[in-house]
Amino acid sequence: MSSRDQFASKIGFILAAAGSAVGLGAIWKFPYMAGNHGGSVFIILFIAFLFFISLPVLVAEFMIGRRGQVDAVTSFKQQAPGKPWYLVGYLGTIMASLILSFYSVVGGWILSYLIRAFTFRLKSGDSESFEQLFHAIIQNPWEAVFAQGMFLLITIGIVQAGIKSGIERASKWMMPTLFIFFLILVVRSLTLPGAMEGIRFMFVPDWNQLNWETVLLALGQAFFTLSVGVSVMITYASYLGENEQIGSASIHVALMNIFISILAGLVIFPAVFALGFQPDAGPGLAFVILPAVFEQMPLGSLFVILFFILLLFATLTSSISMLEILVSVVIGKRRTNRVRIAWIGGLLIFIVGIPSTLSFGIWSDVQIANKSIFDAVDFLTNGIGMPIGAFFISLFAGYYYKTSVSKQELNTHPLFYYVWLILIRFVTPIAILIIFIQGIRNVF
Ligand code: PFF
């Protein structure tokens, strides 16, 4: 490759960025985090943080990436020569790799479900409920580790093929199809008897549930779901040509994400209450509830296959973005050896992820700061790494960039520009600082 790939079209870039953003964060993590932390209170905080804190950082990452046209670390080095800003790129690379280490655990669960769905074994039998089925899958160390490895193999396969052919082609039709699927599922879930209790859980706030840990976790979720704070979006925007509108692309990505998150909630919570489950079931929530909803539909055992295929793709469009940042940073300006670096990086991430997989089974007793290994890695990345990364990115775009530079990059109506500038200079960094300090004090 003599010159860097670029996205072939604007819609290709938006879909790829949205593909990175929309994934397990919206469909798997958002419902169980909301379920564990008081439903509506978490959801309200999450939406507010997404628009006022996470979205401005997304815009900033797009700016930094497009200006640099190189990997995240080199981008900071070029734009701030001799200054330590590039450490933000390294921090992001490490964090994104750690996220992938546990993301691939859940990706593996999807593969396990898919194999069962293909053989029509994804149903609650007389002797086995969906909860038991889920636990049987995650507790079996061989199956879980094998499935995690398979998921990473697919991720590596796409990343080594290069940005344009792999990512853009895949994103184009999968996201809209997934969206339609969710609409159908929402209708089914909302028409179950007793569904309204789930709506109440999602939208009527119980402010007694408000505490600093919930606030920090909602902030972490707002970052996680937009893939913000770990320089992944810097990496993607580095493939972006000069003429694209960064502002509208960011808003598109954020809106798509909110929609899918809320739709996932509207499928899961009504069904939780209608079918007699608990909202605070933890990481298994979506995996227990979604098949149960399909079981309530005609031809459900066929649709569930399609659904898990789409979910797998949505998950892959996120996982490839995490491996992509590692590969691009290691490749740097050399632009060679993409294949070898993708394999070695993927293998290392696999090894680092094995303890997270086992923490649902044979290592479930191991605790780090009162959390399972999986939860600890999740908290380290989401609760600590992402806010720190986002904080520095907001300072870089807000203060290090001259306003003439950011104005030209954003290239939008002055009103929008100044709203963004105020958010990125004052609201984002100050809010992150307060929430981070209070949240961390609360957790430890
Ligand atoms: N945004 C992805 C999701 O919600 O599933 C997760 C993610 C992707 C987080 C890429 C971080 C990242 F760098």
GROMACS .gro file of N, CA and C and ligand atoms in nm, residues 17-30 61 92 95-97 99-100 102-103 220-233 257 261 314-315 317-323 325 381-382 386, ligand 1:
model
  169
   17ALA      N    1  -1.820   0.465   1.139
   17ALA     CA    2  -1.813   0.524   1.272
   17ALA      C    3  -1.933   0.480   1.356
   18ALA      N    4  -2.051   0.479   1.294
   18ALA     CA    5  -2.169   0.432   1.367
   18ALA      C    6  -2.154   0.283   1.398
   19GLY      N    7  -2.090   0.213   1.307
   19GLY     CA    8  -2.068   0.070   1.331
   19GLY      C    9  -1.980   0.048   1.452
   20SER      N   10  -1.878   0.132   1.467
   20SER     CA   11  -1.794   0.122   1.586
   20SER      C   12  -1.875   0.156   1.710
   21ALA      N   13  -1.957   0.258   1.697
   21ALA     CA   14  -2.033   0.304   1.814
   21ALA      C   15  -2.144   0.206   1.851
   22VAL      N   16  -2.228   0.172   1.754
   22VAL     CA   17  -2.342   0.086   1.786
   22VAL      C   18  -2.295  -0.058   1.793
   23GLY      N   19  -2.313  -0.117   1.908
   23GLY     CA   20  -2.270  -0.255   1.925
   23GLY      C   21  -2.323  -0.308   2.056
   24LEU      N   22  -2.240  -0.385   2.122
   24LEU     CA   23  -2.285  -0.443   2.248
   24LEU      C   24  -2.315  -0.335   2.352
   25GLY      N   25  -2.250  -0.218   2.336
   25GLY     CA   26  -2.274  -0.111   2.433
   25GLY      C   27  -2.421  -0.075   2.441
   26ALA      N   28  -2.484  -0.061   2.325
   26ALA     CA   29  -2.626  -0.024   2.323
   26ALA      C   30  -2.715  -0.145   2.354
   27ILE      N   31  -2.680  -0.259   2.298
   27ILE     CA   32  -2.774  -0.371   2.300
   27ILE      C   33  -2.759  -0.461   2.422
   28TRP      N   34  -2.636  -0.476   2.466
   28TRP     CA   35  -2.612  -0.565   2.581
   28TRP      C   36  -2.583  -0.486   2.708
   29LYS      N   37  -2.494  -0.383   2.698
   29LYS     CA   38  -2.447  -0.318   2.820
   29LYS      C   39  -2.549  -0.217   2.874
   30PHE      N   40  -2.601  -0.136   2.783
   30PHE     CA   41  -2.695  -0.032   2.829
   30PHE      C   42  -2.812  -0.092   2.909
   61GLU      N   43  -1.255   1.432   1.855
   61GLU     CA   44  -1.174   1.320   1.801
   61GLU      C   45  -1.176   1.320   1.648
   92GLY      N   46  -0.516   0.550   2.492
   92GLY     CA   47  -0.633   0.503   2.419
   92GLY      C   48  -0.610   0.366   2.356
   95MET      N   49  -0.624   0.109   2.627
   95MET     CA   50  -0.761   0.093   2.677
   95MET      C   51  -0.850   0.021   2.575
   96ALA      N   52  -0.836   0.059   2.447
   96ALA     CA   53  -0.919  -0.006   2.345
   96ALA      C   54  -0.885  -0.156   2.337
   97SER      N   55  -0.758  -0.189   2.353
   97SER     CA   56  -0.720  -0.330   2.349
   97SER      C   57  -0.777  -0.404   2.470
   99ILE      N   58  -1.048  -0.318   2.631
   99ILE     CA   59  -1.192  -0.330   2.609
   99ILE      C   60  -1.219  -0.450   2.518
  100LEU      N   61  -1.138  -0.462   2.415
  100LEU     CA   62  -1.158  -0.575   2.323
  100LEU      C   63  -1.139  -0.708   2.395
  102PHE      N   64  -1.235  -0.794   2.687
  102PHE     CA   65  -1.359  -0.846   2.747
  102PHE      C   66  -1.479  -0.840   2.652
  103TYR      N   67  -1.469  -0.752   2.554
  103TYR     CA   68  -1.575  -0.744   2.451
  103TYR      C   69  -1.582  -0.878   2.377
  220GLY      N   70  -1.949   0.675   3.205
  220GLY     CA   71  -1.869   0.572   3.137
  220GLY      C   72  -1.947   0.512   3.022
  221GLN      N   73  -2.076   0.488   3.044
  221GLN     CA   74  -2.159   0.429   2.938
  221GLN      C   75  -2.173   0.526   2.820
  222ALA      N   76  -2.183   0.655   2.850
  222ALA     CA   77  -2.196   0.754   2.742
  222ALA      C   78  -2.069   0.756   2.657
  223PHE      N   79  -1.953   0.734   2.721
  223PHE     CA   80  -1.829   0.726   2.644
  223PHE      C   81  -1.820   0.594   2.569
  224PHE      N   82  -1.850   0.487   2.642
  224PHE     CA   83  -1.837   0.353   2.583
  224PHE      C   84  -1.920   0.341   2.456
  225THR      N   85  -2.042   0.389   2.466
  225THR     CA   86  -2.135   0.366   2.356
  225THR      C   87  -2.096   0.447   2.231
  226LEU      N   88  -2.029   0.561   2.249
  226LEU     CA   89  -1.983   0.636   2.131
  226LEU      C   90  -1.838   0.604   2.096
  227SER      N   91  -1.780   0.507   2.162
  227SER     CA   92  -1.638   0.470   2.140
  227SER      C   93  -1.546   0.590   2.158
  228VAL      N   94  -1.576   0.672   2.257
  228VAL     CA   95  -1.506   0.799   2.273
  228VAL      C   96  -1.407   0.794   2.390
  229GLY      N   97  -1.296   0.864   2.377
  229GLY     CA   98  -1.200   0.875   2.487
  229GLY      C   99  -1.081   0.782   2.471
  230VAL      N  100  -1.089   0.690   2.373
  230VAL     CA  101  -0.979   0.596   2.354
  230VAL      C  102  -0.915   0.611   2.216
  231SER      N  103  -0.940   0.726   2.154
  231SER     CA  104  -0.877   0.761   2.025
  231SER      C  105  -0.916   0.671   1.908
  232VAL      N  106  -1.015   0.585   1.928
  232VAL     CA  107  -1.061   0.502   1.817
  232VAL      C  108  -1.121   0.589   1.707
  233MET      N  109  -1.197   0.690   1.748
  233MET     CA  110  -1.260   0.776   1.648
  233MET      C  111  -1.156   0.869   1.582
  257ASN      N  112  -2.713   0.589   1.792
  257ASN     CA  113  -2.681   0.515   1.913
  257ASN      C  114  -2.788   0.523   2.020
  261SER      N  115  -3.007   0.215   2.162
  261SER     CA  116  -3.007   0.189   2.307
  261SER      C  117  -3.149   0.187   2.361
  314ALA      N  118  -2.303  -0.643   1.425
  314ALA     CA  119  -2.294  -0.516   1.497
  314ALA      C  120  -2.178  -0.520   1.595
  315THR      N  121  -2.158  -0.635   1.656
  315THR     CA  122  -2.049  -0.650   1.752
  315THR      C  123  -1.914  -0.646   1.681
  317THR      N  124  -1.844  -0.491   1.396
  317THR     CA  125  -1.809  -0.357   1.347
  317THR      C  126  -1.751  -0.272   1.462
  318SER      N  127  -1.782  -0.309   1.586
  318SER     CA  128  -1.718  -0.241   1.698
  318SER      C  129  -1.582  -0.301   1.729
  319SER      N  130  -1.575  -0.434   1.730
  319SER     CA  131  -1.448  -0.497   1.769
  319SER      C  132  -1.337  -0.465   1.669
  320ILE      N  133  -1.373  -0.456   1.541
  320ILE     CA  134  -1.267  -0.425   1.443
  320ILE      C  135  -1.212  -0.284   1.467
  321SER      N  136  -1.295  -0.193   1.516
  321SER     CA  137  -1.242  -0.058   1.539
  321SER      C  138  -1.140  -0.060   1.653
  322MET      N  139  -1.161  -0.150   1.749
  322MET     CA  140  -1.066  -0.156   1.862
  322MET      C  141  -0.934  -0.216   1.818
  323LEU      N  142  -0.940  -0.319   1.733
  323LEU     CA  143  -0.815  -0.378   1.685
  323LEU      C  144  -0.747  -0.284   1.585
  325ILE      N  145  -0.720   0.037   1.590
  325ILE     CA  146  -0.635   0.141   1.650
  325ILE      C  147  -0.501   0.083   1.689
  381THR      N  148  -1.142   0.031   3.229
  381THR     CA  149  -1.147   0.096   3.098
  381THR      C  150  -1.257   0.202   3.092
  382ASN      N  151  -1.377   0.160   3.132
  382ASN     CA  152  -1.495   0.247   3.122
  382ASN      C  153  -1.501   0.356   3.226
  386MET      N  154  -1.148   0.573   3.002
  386MET     CA  155  -1.222   0.656   2.906
  386MET      C  156  -1.242   0.800   2.955
  445PFF     N1  157  -1.902   0.163   2.119
  445PFF     C1  158  -1.893   0.019   2.123
  445PFF     C2  159  -2.024  -0.037   2.170
  445PFF     O1  160  -2.105   0.040   2.222
  445PFF     O2  161  -2.047  -0.155   2.159
  445PFF     C3  162  -1.784  -0.027   2.214
  445PFF     C4  163  -1.652   0.035   2.189
  445PFF     C5  164  -1.596   0.029   2.063
  445PFF     C6  165  -1.585   0.097   2.291
  445PFF     C7  166  -1.472   0.087   2.040
  445PFF     C8  167  -1.463   0.152   2.270
  445PFF     C9  168  -1.408   0.146   2.145
  445PFF     F1  169  -1.292   0.198   2.127
   0.00000   0.00000   0.00000
